[in-house]
Amino acid sequence: MAMGMTLAGGELDERLREMGFVEVGGEGSRVLVELMYGRDDNFTGKRMYDGLDGAWLDPDAAIALGRAQAMLDSLMPGYRLLIKDAARPMSVQRKMFRAVAGTPKANYVANPAKGGGLHNYGLAVDVTLADGAGRELPMGTPVDHLGVEANIDREEQLVRRGVISETERQNRLLLRKVMRAAGFTTIRTEWWHFNRVSKATARTRYRLLDF
């Protein structure tokens, strides 16, 4: 497929399925899905996904996510993981980077010219928590918030300053607890973002979604 070509709605799902990626949050799953880039009320201000309905992950990451939901079930029965973004083809990564190029927001988007990021391998997931009715739990900021309020290394300070509540901090801690126990790692600037492996490991052992 030619570089930069974007697949039409539905074809992204089919291509990922054919590559052996796993759809998470399907029928019968405890995991919920609400793709934030399938709408225009995300940090780019534009719809990034044209008809991609499912959240897809590399099988290794999908298995780990299942472990995280199982642990959440044991700790807080009724709570559910809510996926906001998962595998992201490079065609979408290029579109996203163009949307924020030349702005401070570009610092938050992996440069496709440098190989993109772990979303482009299906090895990263943006996730929050929901209650038994599917309502998002308060986390202090929305998923996709750009700013220090989303940093995980400033949370106690943010509580002291009244920027986020202690309840919101505890919700973040619960999310990190189950995701880390399942084998994911965190990044400093986004409480919702979790990686399954390092970028170096992804490059040597996994497939880049270069379509």
N, CA and C of each residue as an Amber inpcrd file, in Angstrom:
protein
   633
   0.8390000  -1.1990000   0.0000000   0.0000000   0.0000000   0.0000000
   0.8720000   1.2460000   0.0000000   0.4830000   2.2360000  -0.7800000
   1.2870000   3.4390000  -0.9070000   1.3440000   4.1870000   0.4080000
   2.5070000   4.8300000   0.6680000   2.6720000   5.6230000   1.8750000
   1.6620000   6.7550000   1.8780000   1.0360000   6.9850000   3.0670000
   0.1160000   8.1000000   3.2090000  -1.3060000   7.7820000   2.8140000
  -1.5350000   6.5910000   2.1660000  -2.8870000   6.2380000   1.7610000
  -3.7080000   5.9000000   2.9910000  -4.9210000   6.4180000   3.0600000
  -5.8010000   6.1610000   4.1950000  -6.8700000   5.1680000   3.7890000
  -7.0620000   4.1390000   4.5870000  -8.1000000   3.1690000   4.3110000
  -9.4590000   3.7390000   4.6710000 -10.4640000   3.3250000   3.9330000
 -11.8140000   3.8140000   4.1710000 -12.3840000   3.1930000   5.4380000
 -13.5060000   3.7720000   5.8990000 -14.1390000   3.2850000   7.0970000
 -14.4270000   1.7960000   7.0360000 -14.1450000   1.0880000   8.1040000
 -14.3410000  -0.3430000   8.1560000 -13.1430000  -1.1390000   7.6930000
 -12.4110000  -0.5980000   6.7330000 -11.2430000  -1.3120000   6.2240000
 -10.1120000  -1.3430000   7.2490000 -10.0400000  -0.3360000   8.0860000
  -9.0090000  -0.3470000   9.1290000  -9.2250000  -1.5250000  10.0700000
 -10.4730000  -1.7300000  10.4740000 -10.7800000  -2.8640000  11.3420000
 -10.4040000  -4.1780000  10.6680000 -10.7720000  -4.3100000   9.4020000
 -10.5100000  -5.5610000   8.6960000  -9.0170000  -5.8000000   8.5150000
  -8.2880000  -4.7430000   8.2150000  -6.8380000  -4.8990000   8.0380000
  -6.1780000  -5.3500000   9.3490000  -6.5750000  -4.7660000  10.4590000
  -6.0160000  -5.1360000  11.7550000  -6.3810000  -6.5720000  12.1160000
  -7.6050000  -6.9630000  11.8090000  -8.0230000  -8.3430000  12.0670000
  -7.1840000  -9.3170000  11.2440000  -6.9690000  -9.0020000   9.9810000
  -6.1850000  -9.8730000   9.1130000  -4.7450000 -10.0110000   9.5920000
  -4.2180000  -8.9640000  10.2320000  -2.8490000  -8.9940000  10.7390000
  -2.7220000  -9.7520000  12.0600000  -3.8460000 -10.2110000  12.6030000
  -3.7990000 -10.9720000  13.8390000  -3.9350000 -10.1470000  15.0970000
  -4.3020000  -8.8870000  14.9480000  -4.5290000  -8.0600000  16.1310000
  -5.8570000  -8.4400000  16.7650000  -5.9900000  -8.1340000  18.0420000
  -7.1500000  -8.5590000  18.8160000  -8.0260000  -7.3550000  19.1280000
  -9.3200000  -7.4780000  18.8540000 -10.2490000  -6.4140000  19.2240000
 -10.6030000  -6.5550000  20.7010000 -10.3950000  -5.4930000  21.4460000
 -10.7220000  -5.5070000  22.8760000 -12.0230000  -4.7380000  23.0740000
 -12.7870000  -5.1800000  24.0590000 -14.0470000  -4.5100000  24.3290000
 -15.1750000  -4.9640000  23.4410000 -15.0340000  -6.1150000  22.8110000
 -16.1040000  -6.6310000  21.9700000 -17.2170000  -7.2440000  22.7980000
 -18.1250000  -7.9400000  22.1200000 -19.2800000  -8.5360000  22.7830000
 -18.8330000  -9.5070000  23.8780000 -19.4010000  -9.3480000  25.0470000
 -19.0780000 -10.2160000  26.1630000 -17.8930000  -9.7660000  26.9910000
 -17.1970000  -8.7270000  26.5470000 -16.0260000  -8.2440000  27.2740000
 -16.4430000  -7.3170000  28.4000000 -15.6820000  -7.3240000  29.4800000
 -15.8930000  -6.3840000  30.5700000 -15.3200000  -5.0080000  30.2220000
 -14.4400000  -4.9480000  29.2410000 -13.7740000  -3.7000000  28.8680000
 -14.6890000  -2.8740000  27.9680000 -14.7670000  -1.5820000  28.2610000
 -15.5510000  -0.6520000  27.4480000 -14.6530000   0.0800000  26.4580000
 -15.2430000   0.5460000  25.3620000 -14.4950000   1.2840000  24.3360000
 -15.2700000   2.5290000  23.9230000 -14.5640000   3.6480000  23.8960000
 -15.1220000   4.9000000  23.3810000 -13.9700000   5.6650000  22.7510000
 -13.7340000   5.4580000  21.4680000 -12.5530000   6.0010000  20.8010000
 -12.6500000   7.5210000  20.6780000 -11.7360000   8.2170000  21.3540000
 -11.8060000   9.6800000  21.3850000 -11.4330000  10.3060000  20.0450000
 -10.6530000   9.6040000  19.2290000 -10.2840000  10.1700000  17.9370000
 -11.2790000   9.8170000  16.8370000 -12.3610000   9.1490000  17.2250000
 -13.4700000   8.9430000  16.3020000 -14.4400000  10.1200000  16.3090000
 -14.1390000  11.1280000  17.1560000 -14.9410000  12.3460000  17.2320000
 -14.0110000  13.5490000  17.0490000 -14.5930000  14.7310000  16.9720000
 -13.7500000  15.9200000  16.8010000 -13.4910000  16.6470000  18.1140000
 -14.0420000  16.1540000  19.2420000 -13.8030000  16.8200000  20.5230000
 -12.6060000  16.1780000  21.2360000 -11.4900000  16.1560000  20.5150000
 -10.2210000  15.7100000  21.0880000  -9.2200000  16.8590000  20.9590000
  -8.0010000  16.6600000  21.4090000  -7.0750000  17.7920000  21.4840000
  -6.6780000  18.3510000  20.1220000  -6.8740000  17.5910000  19.0470000
  -6.5630000  18.1160000  17.7080000  -7.6950000  18.9730000  17.1680000
  -8.8950000  18.7940000  17.7070000 -10.0570000  19.5100000  17.2050000
 -10.6120000  18.9230000  15.9240000 -10.0920000  17.7460000  15.5170000
 -10.5240000  17.1180000  14.2650000 -10.7450000  15.6270000  14.4800000
 -11.6390000  15.0660000  13.6980000 -11.8620000  13.6230000  13.7120000
 -10.6780000  12.9590000  13.0210000 -10.0480000  12.0140000  13.7090000
  -8.8780000  11.3400000  13.1640000  -9.2240000   9.9870000  12.5340000
 -10.1650000   9.2910000  13.1160000 -10.5430000   7.9660000  12.6200000
 -11.7810000   8.0750000  11.7570000 -11.7030000   7.5670000  10.5570000
 -12.8380000   7.5920000   9.6460000 -13.4790000   6.2090000   9.6340000
 -14.3540000   5.9750000  10.6100000 -15.1010000   4.7300000  10.6220000
 -14.4240000   3.5670000  11.3060000 -13.3200000   3.7870000  12.0000000
 -12.7140000   2.7160000  12.7920000 -13.5890000   2.5090000  14.0270000
 -14.1950000   1.3460000  14.1210000 -15.1700000   1.1150000  15.1800000
 -14.5710000   0.4600000  16.4190000 -13.5560000  -0.3930000  16.2270000
 -13.0350000  -1.1680000  17.3400000 -11.7310000  -0.6420000  17.8980000
 -11.4280000  -1.1030000  19.1060000 -10.1170000  -0.8390000  19.7120000
  -9.3080000  -2.1240000  19.5690000  -8.1520000  -2.0320000  18.9330000
  -7.3470000  -3.1970000  18.5950000  -5.9870000  -3.1140000  19.2790000
  -5.4630000  -4.2710000  19.6700000  -4.1440000  -4.3490000  20.2810000
  -3.4040000  -5.5690000  19.7580000  -2.0650000  -5.4940000  19.7970000
  -1.2710000  -6.6830000  19.5760000  -1.7110000  -7.7360000  20.6050000
  -1.6970000  -9.0230000  20.2510000  -2.1490000 -10.0490000  21.1990000
  -1.4860000  -9.9720000  22.5690000  -0.1920000  -9.6730000  22.6230000
   0.4870000  -9.5620000  23.9180000  -0.1530000  -8.4800000  24.7880000
  -0.4370000  -7.3280000  24.1830000  -1.0450000  -6.2310000  24.9290000
  -2.4940000  -6.5430000  25.2830000  -3.2060000  -7.2350000  24.3970000
  -4.6000000  -7.5840000  24.6690000  -4.7110000  -8.5390000  25.8540000
  -3.8060000  -9.5070000  25.9200000  -3.8050000 -10.4400000  27.0440000
  -3.5240000  -9.7070000  28.3520000  -2.5490000  -8.8030000  28.3040000
  -2.2180000  -8.0270000  29.5040000  -3.3850000  -7.1590000  29.9320000
  -4.0910000  -6.5820000  28.9800000  -5.2460000  -5.7520000  29.3190000
  -6.3290000  -6.5890000  30.0030000  -6.5040000  -7.8190000  29.5400000
  -7.4560000  -8.7100000  30.1930000  -7.0790000  -8.9820000  31.6370000
  -5.7770000  -9.1240000  31.8920000  -5.3250000  -9.3160000  33.2730000
  -5.6430000  -8.0950000  34.1170000  -5.4740000  -6.9080000  33.5270000
  -5.7620000  -5.6730000  34.2640000  -7.2440000  -5.5920000  34.6330000
  -8.1250000  -5.9540000  33.7010000  -9.5600000  -5.9220000  34.0050000
  -9.9110000  -6.9540000  35.0680000  -9.2810000  -8.1250000  35.0080000
  -9.5500000  -9.1530000  36.0160000  -9.1340000  -8.6710000  37.4010000
  -8.0020000  -7.9980000  37.4870000  -7.5590000  -7.4810000  38.7710000
  -8.4970000  -6.3810000  39.2600000  -8.9510000  -5.5350000  38.3360000
  -9.8990000  -4.4830000  38.7010000 -11.1930000  -5.1010000  39.2310000
 -11.6350000  -6.1810000  38.6060000 -12.8380000  -6.8680000  39.0720000
 -12.6820000  -7.3510000  40.5090000 -11.4800000  -7.8220000  40.8290000
 -11.2610000  -8.3510000  42.1710000 -11.1500000  -7.2480000  43.2160000
 -10.6000000  -6.1050000  42.8120000 -10.4100000  -5.0040000  43.7550000
 -11.6630000  -4.1540000  43.9170000 -12.3200000  -3.8820000  42.7980000
 -13.4920000  -2.9990000  42.7910000 -14.5550000  -3.6140000  41.8870000
 -15.2880000  -4.6020000  42.3840000 -16.3110000  -5.2460000  41.5470000
 -17.2580000  -4.2180000  40.9210000 -17.4780000  -4.3550000  39.6380000
 -18.3410000  -3.4260000  38.9130000 -17.5740000  -2.4040000  38.1060000
 -16.3720000  -2.0620000  38.5330000 -15.5740000  -1.0930000  37.7800000
 -15.0710000  -1.7290000  36.4760000 -14.9220000  -0.8800000  35.4720000
 -14.4880000  -1.3750000  34.1580000 -13.4410000  -0.4460000  33.5620000
 -12.5280000  -1.0330000  32.8280000 -11.5970000  -0.2380000  32.0370000
 -12.3490000   0.3560000  30.8580000 -12.0310000   1.5980000  30.5100000
 -12.6580000   2.2860000  29.3800000 -11.5560000   2.7410000  28.4350000
 -11.4730000   2.1060000  27.2790000 -10.4210000   2.3830000  26.3000000
 -10.7790000   3.6030000  25.4710000  -9.8610000   4.5450000  25.4100000
 -10.0480000   5.7500000  24.6090000  -9.2500000   5.7300000  23.3060000
  -8.1530000   4.9750000  23.2850000  -7.3860000   4.7980000  22.0530000
  -6.4920000   3.5810000  22.2290000  -6.2320000   2.9050000  21.1230000
  -5.3950000   1.7090000  21.1760000  -4.4980000   1.7130000  19.9340000
  -4.5700000   0.6690000  19.1100000  -3.7240000   0.6340000  17.9060000
  -4.0910000   1.7870000  16.9720000  -3.0590000   2.3960000  16.4210000
  -3.2520000   3.5630000  15.5460000  -2.3710000   3.4110000  14.3090000
  -2.9490000   3.1570000  13.1500000  -2.1330000   3.0320000  11.9330000
  -1.3190000   4.2950000  11.6550000  -0.2060000   4.1210000  10.9620000
   0.6780000   5.2540000  10.6790000   0.0010000   6.3120000   9.8130000
  -0.9410000   5.9100000   8.9790000  -1.6580000   6.9090000   8.1790000
  -2.3880000   7.8870000   9.0900000  -2.9370000   7.3870000  10.1990000
  -3.6160000   8.2520000  11.1660000  -2.5910000   9.0580000  11.9530000
  -1.4570000   8.4510000  12.2690000  -0.4010000   9.1750000  12.9880000
   0.0720000  10.3720000  12.1730000   0.2300000  10.2000000  10.8820000
   0.6580000  11.3160000  10.0150000  -0.4140000  12.4140000   9.9940000
  -1.6630000  12.0050000   9.9170000  -2.7700000  12.9580000   9.9160000
  -2.7980000  13.7470000  11.2260000  -2.5820000  13.0460000  12.3330000
  -2.5820000  13.6880000  13.6510000  -1.4220000  14.6640000  13.7820000
  -0.2520000  14.2490000  13.3240000   0.9230000  15.1200000  13.4340000
   0.7530000  16.3720000  12.5800000   0.1820000  16.2270000  11.3980000
  -0.0720000  17.4020000  10.5450000  -1.0510000  18.3630000  11.2100000
  -2.0180000  17.8260000  11.9400000  -3.0500000  18.6660000  12.5670000
  -2.4840000  19.5820000  13.6420000  -1.3630000  19.1860000  14.2680000
  -0.7990000  19.9820000  15.3670000   0.5840000  20.5380000  15.0450000
   1.0680000  20.3030000  13.8380000   2.4070000  20.7700000  13.4600000
   2.5250000  22.2780000  13.6430000   3.6460000  22.7150000  14.2160000
   3.8890000  24.1290000  14.4180000   3.2310000  24.7020000  15.6470000
   2.6190000  23.8590000  16.4690000   1.9810000  24.3040000  17.7090000
   2.6230000  23.5670000  18.8880000   2.4370000  24.0620000  20.1190000
   2.9690000  23.3540000  21.2890000   2.4040000  21.9360000  21.4340000
   1.2390000  21.6950000  20.8460000   0.6390000  20.3700000  20.9330000
   1.4730000  19.3030000  20.2370000   2.3220000  19.7210000  19.3060000
   3.1450000  18.7600000  18.5740000   4.0680000  17.9760000  19.5000000
   4.3890000  18.5560000  20.6590000   5.2530000  17.8630000  21.6210000
   4.6080000  16.6060000  22.1870000   3.2890000  16.5140000  22.0600000
   2.5560000  15.3840000  22.6160000   2.2650000  14.2940000  21.5810000
   2.6890000  14.5000000  20.3450000   2.4050000  13.5380000  19.2730000
   3.7130000  12.9810000  18.7390000   3.8620000  11.6560000  18.7700000
   5.0760000  11.0300000  18.2500000   5.2370000  11.3400000  16.7700000
   6.4200000  11.7690000  16.3940000   6.6930000  12.1730000  15.0230000
   6.7250000  10.9460000  14.1110000   5.8290000  10.8760000  13.1220000
   5.8370000   9.7100000  12.2320000   7.1240000   9.5890000  11.4220000
   7.7950000  10.7140000  11.1690000   9.0620000  10.6680000  10.4310000
  10.1590000   9.9880000  11.2380000   9.9570000   9.8650000  12.5530000
  10.9290000   9.2020000  13.4220000  10.4220000   7.8370000  13.9020000
   9.4570000   7.3030000  13.1790000   8.9660000   5.9770000  13.5040000
   7.7090000   5.9190000  14.3340000   7.1550000   7.0880000  14.6880000
   5.9320000   7.0990000  15.4580000   6.1390000   6.6400000  16.8900000
   5.0880000   6.0950000  17.4830000   5.1380000   5.6560000  18.8780000
   4.5360000   4.2730000  19.0330000   4.3310000   3.8620000  20.2730000
   3.8710000   2.5020000  20.5320000   2.4090000   2.2680000  20.1620000
   1.6140000   3.3280000  20.0540000   0.2710000   3.1470000  19.5020000
   0.3600000   2.5680000  18.0880000   1.4070000   2.9250000  17.3680000
   1.5520000   2.4870000  15.9750000   2.0060000   1.0440000  15.8360000
   2.1900000   0.3900000  16.9700000   2.4560000  -1.0510000  17.0010000
   1.3120000  -1.8060000  17.6900000   0.3130000  -1.0900000  18.1560000
  -0.7410000  -1.7280000  18.9380000  -0.2680000  -2.1620000  20.2990000
   0.7440000  -1.4630000  20.8270000   1.3500000  -1.8280000  22.1030000
   1.2060000  -0.7410000  23.1590000   0.3630000   0.2470000  22.8810000
   0.0410000   1.2910000  23.8520000  -1.4670000   1.4520000  23.8950000
  -1.9560000   1.8490000  25.0550000  -3.3850000   2.0340000  25.2100000
  -3.6350000   3.2700000  26.0650000  -4.6130000   4.0580000  25.6720000
  -5.0930000   5.1810000  26.4710000  -6.3740000   4.7090000  27.1520000
  -6.3970000   4.7470000  28.4790000  -7.4740000   4.0850000  29.2050000
  -7.8050000   4.8450000  30.4770000  -9.0660000   4.8090000  30.8550000
  -9.5130000   5.3650000  32.1230000 -10.4190000   4.3440000  32.8000000
 -11.1100000   4.7580000  33.8520000 -11.9880000   3.8730000  34.6020000
 -13.4330000   4.3310000  34.4830000 -14.3340000   3.3470000  34.5250000
 -15.7680000   3.6330000  34.5280000 -16.4260000   2.8300000  35.6330000
 -17.5630000   3.3290000  36.1010000 -18.2960000   2.6020000  37.1310000
 -19.2060000   1.5590000  36.4920000 -20.0240000   0.9050000  37.3070000
 -20.8670000  -0.1680000  36.8050000 -21.8910000   0.2740000  35.7810000
 -22.2140000   1.5670000  35.7680000 -23.1570000   2.1020000  34.7860000
 -22.4520000   2.6290000  33.5440000 -21.1340000   2.4690000  33.4830000
 -20.3810000   2.9310000  32.3220000 -19.9910000   4.3880000  32.3710000
 -20.1940000   5.0350000  33.5150000 -19.8400000   6.4500000  33.6420000
 -18.3730000   6.5910000  34.0170000 -17.6780000   7.4920000  33.3460000
 -16.2610000   7.7070000  33.6410000 -16.0830000   8.2010000  35.0710000
 -15.0920000   7.6510000  35.7470000 -14.7650000   8.1330000  37.0800000
 -13.9770000   9.4320000  36.9690000 -14.0920000  10.3320000  37.9370000
 -13.3310000  11.5830000  37.9010000 -11.8470000  11.3190000  38.1150000
 -11.0350000  11.8830000  37.2350000  -9.5890000  11.6780000  37.2780000
  -8.8160000  12.9890000  37.3990000  -9.5200000  14.0840000  37.5760000
  -8.8450000  15.3710000  37.7020000  -8.7250000  16.1230000  36.4040000
  -8.5530000  15.4090000  35.3120000  -8.5580000  15.9970000  33.9670000
  -9.2320000  14.9980000  33.0460000  -9.7300000  15.4560000  31.9210000
 -10.1770000  14.5100000  30.9060000  -8.9790000  13.7490000  30.3310000
  -9.2520000  12.5820000  29.7660000  -8.2250000  11.9350000  28.9490000
  -7.8850000  12.8820000  27.8120000  -6.6080000  12.9910000  27.4710000
  -6.1530000  13.8540000  26.3800000  -5.9040000  15.2890000  26.8120000
  -5.9620000  15.5640000  28.1040000  -5.6670000  16.9160000  28.5860000
  -4.1600000  17.1770000  28.4770000  -3.8080000  18.2910000  27.8730000
  -2.3990000  18.6530000  27.7150000  -2.0390000  19.6790000  28.7810000
  -1.2250000  19.2700000  29.7170000  -0.8300000  20.1870000  30.7730000
  -0.3380000  19.4440000  31.9930000   0.2630000  20.1910000  32.9210000
   0.8630000  19.5680000  34.1040000  -0.1800000  18.8970000  34.9920000
  -1.4320000  19.2730000  34.8470000  -2.4850000  18.6720000  35.6570000
  -2.6190000  17.1680000  35.3930000  -2.1110000  16.7240000  34.2420000
  -2.1820000  15.3100000  33.8780000  -0.9260000  14.5380000  34.2750000
   0.0730000  15.2340000  34.8050000   1.3350000  14.5660000  35.1560000
   1.1520000  13.6520000  36.3590000   1.7450000  12.4770000  36.2910000
   1.5780000  11.5330000  37.4000000   2.5790000  11.7830000  38.5250000
   3.6030000  12.5710000  38.2850000   4.6060000  12.8290000  39.3300000
   4.3080000  14.0920000  40.1310000   3.1570000  14.7110000  39.8850000
   2.8130000  15.9420000  40.6060000   1.4830000  15.8190000  41.3400000
   0.9680000  14.6240000  41.4410000  -0.4010000  14.4700000  41.9150000
  -0.5940000  14.9080000  43.3670000   0.3450000  14.5770000  44.2510000
   0.1910000  15.0130000  45.6380000   0.2100000  16.5290000  45.7300000
   1.0880000  17.1490000  44.9570000   1.1460000  18.6090000  44.9280000
  -0.1470000  19.1950000  44.3680000  -0.6850000  18.5560000  43.3340000
  -1.9320000  19.0360000  42.7340000  -3.0890000  18.9450000  43.7240000
  -3.0870000  17.9010000  44.5410000  -4.1250000  17.7840000  45.5780000
  -3.9690000  18.8990000  46.6120000  -2.7430000  19.1390000  47.0520000
  -2.5100000  20.1930000  48.0470000  -2.9420000  21.5610000  47.5310000
  -2.7570000  21.7830000  46.2510000  -3.1340000  23.0690000  45.6480000
  -4.6110000  23.1360000  45.2980000  -5.3280000  22.0350000  45.4420000
  -6.7460000  22.0210000  45.1240000  -7.0470000  21.8980000  43.6520000
  -6.0550000  21.5300000  42.8670000  -6.2520000  21.3910000  41.4180000
  -7.0050000  20.1070000  41.1010000  -6.6350000  19.0170000  41.7780000
  -7.3960000  17.7780000  41.6990000  -7.7470000  17.3600000  43.1190000
  -8.7570000  16.5050000  43.2470000  -9.1780000  16.0620000  44.5780000
  -8.4390000  14.7790000  44.9650000  -8.4940000  14.4580000  46.2440000
  -7.8870000  13.2120000  46.7020000  -8.6100000  12.0110000  46.0930000
  -9.9020000  12.1120000  45.9050000 -10.6430000  11.0300000  45.2500000
 -10.1310000  10.8080000  43.8310000  -9.8950000  11.8950000  43.1220000
  -9.3820000  11.7870000  41.7510000  -7.9840000  11.1750000  41.7430000
  -7.1570000  11.5520000  42.7070000  -5.8210000  10.9580000  42.7950000
  -5.9100000   9.4640000  43.0860000  -6.7980000   9.0800000  43.9660000
  -6.9470000   7.6660000  44.2950000  -7.4440000   6.8700000  43.0830000
  -8.2990000   7.4690000  42.2780000  -8.7510000   6.8010000  41.0520000
  -7.5910000   6.5840000  40.0900000  -6.7230000   7.5660000  39.9770000
  -5.5350000   7.4100000  39.1330000  -4.6350000   6.3020000  39.6850000
  -4.4670000   6.2770000  40.9870000  -3.6180000   5.2610000  41.6010000
  -4.1790000   3.8600000  41.3660000  -5.5000000   3.7200000  41.4470000
  -6.1270000   2.4250000  41.1840000  -5.8810000   1.9870000  39.7430000
  -6.0490000   2.9130000  38.8070000  -5.7960000   2.5930000  37.4080000
  -4.3510000   2.1480000  37.2110000  -3.4090000   2.8890000  37.7650000
  -2.0030000   2.5190000  37.6150000  -1.7080000   1.1760000  38.2700000
  -2.3450000   0.9190000  39.4030000  -2.0920000  -0.3370000  40.1180000
  -2.4430000  -1.5360000  39.2530000  -3.6330000  -1.5310000  38.6540000
  -4.0430000  -2.7030000  37.8820000  -3.2790000  -2.7970000  36.5620000
  -2.9690000  -1.6630000  35.9440000  -2.2570000  -1.6910000  34.6710000
  -0.8030000  -2.1210000  34.8690000  -0.1540000  -1.5990000  35.8870000
   1.2260000  -2.0030000  36.1520000   1.3110000  -3.4670000  36.5490000
   0.3750000  -3.9190000  37.3710000   0.3790000  -5.3220000  37.7820000
   0.1940000  -6.2500000  36.5850000  -0.4960000  -5.7710000  35.5600000
  -0.7330000  -6.5670000  34.3630000   0.4410000  -6.5310000  33.3890000
   1.4340000  -5.6810000  33.6500000   2.6170000  -5.6490000  32.8050000
   2.7900000  -4.4180000  31.9580000   1.9980000  -3.3860000  32.2000000
   2.1440000  -2.1310000  31.4660000   3.0260000  -1.1590000  32.2520000
   3.6250000  -0.2190000  31.5420000   4.3990000   0.8450000  32.1680000
   3.7430000   2.1930000  31.8810000   4.0970000   3.1750000  32.7000000
   3.5000000   4.4980000  32.6100000   4.4340000   5.4800000  31.9130000
   3.8960000   6.6480000  31.5800000   4.7190000   7.7860000  31.1770000
   4.3870000   8.9430000  32.1170000   5.3100000   9.8540000  32.2650000
   5.1870000  10.8980000  33.2900000   4.0680000  11.8820000  33.0050000
   3.8150000  12.2110000  31.7600000   2.9820000  13.3540000  31.4250000
   1.5060000  13.0330000  31.1960000   1.1410000  11.7640000  31.1050000
  -0.2460000  11.4070000  30.7920000  -0.7030000  10.2620000  31.6840000
  -1.5860000  10.5160000  32.6260000  -2.0150000   9.4820000  33.5600000
  -2.7410000   8.3410000  32.8700000  -3.2710000   8.5670000  31.6900000
  -4.0950000   7.5840000  30.9810000  -3.2980000   6.6900000  30.0230000
  -2.0390000   7.0010000  29.7700000  -1.2760000   6.3020000  28.7350000
  -0.4190000   5.1980000  29.3490000  -0.5070000   3.9990000  28.7570000
   0.2490000   2.8490000  29.2440000   0.8800000   2.1030000  28.0680000
   2.1440000   1.7240000  28.2380000   2.8960000   0.9840000  27.2240000
   3.1060000  -0.4530000  27.6590000   3.0350000  -1.3580000  26.7070000
   3.2620000  -2.7750000  27.0290000   4.7400000  -3.1330000  26.9870000
   5.4970000  -2.5300000  26.0580000   6.9350000  -2.7930000  25.9360000
   7.6370000  -1.4720000  25.6570000   8.9610000  -1.5090000  25.5980000
   9.7240000  -0.3160000  25.2390000   9.6920000  -0.1160000  23.7310000
  10.0400000   1.0910000  23.3160000  10.0980000   1.3720000  21.8740000
  11.1640000   0.5010000  21.2060000  12.2980000   0.2990000  21.8620000
  13.3570000  -0.5240000  21.2870000  12.8820000  -1.9560000  21.0720000
  12.1490000  -2.4930000  22.0440000  11.6130000  -3.8540000  21.8990000
  10.5870000  -3.9180000  20.7890000   9.7410000  -2.9100000  20.7000000
   8.7320000  -2.8920000  19.6400000   9.3780000  -2.9190000  18.2630000
  10.4260000  -2.1580000  18.0980000  11.0790000  -2.0840000  16.7900000
  11.7040000  -3.4040000  16.3640000  12.1530000  -4.1890000  17.3200000
  12.8620000  -5.4290000  16.9800000  11.9660000  -6.6610000  16.9710000
  10.8330000  -6.6120000  17.6800000  10.0370000  -7.8310000  17.8380000
   8.5980000  -7.7340000  17.3310000   8.1350000  -6.5280000  17.0320000
   6.7190000  -6.3620000  16.6740000   6.5680000  -5.6560000  15.3350000
   5.3250000  -5.6330000  14.8530000   5.0330000  -5.0820000  13.5240000
   4.5070000  -3.6520000  13.6040000   5.1220000  -2.7860000  12.8230000
   4.6480000  -1.4150000  12.7010000   3.4140000  -1.4150000  11.8020000
   2.4030000  -0.6830000  12.2110000   1.1590000  -0.6010000  11.4330000
   1.3020000   0.4630000  10.3500000   2.1130000   0.1640000   9.3570000
   2.4760000   1.1630000   8.3470000   1.5090000   1.1120000   7.1770000
   0.2760000   1.4880000   7.4450000  -0.7370000   1.5890000   6.3910000
  -1.7260000   2.6820000   6.7690000
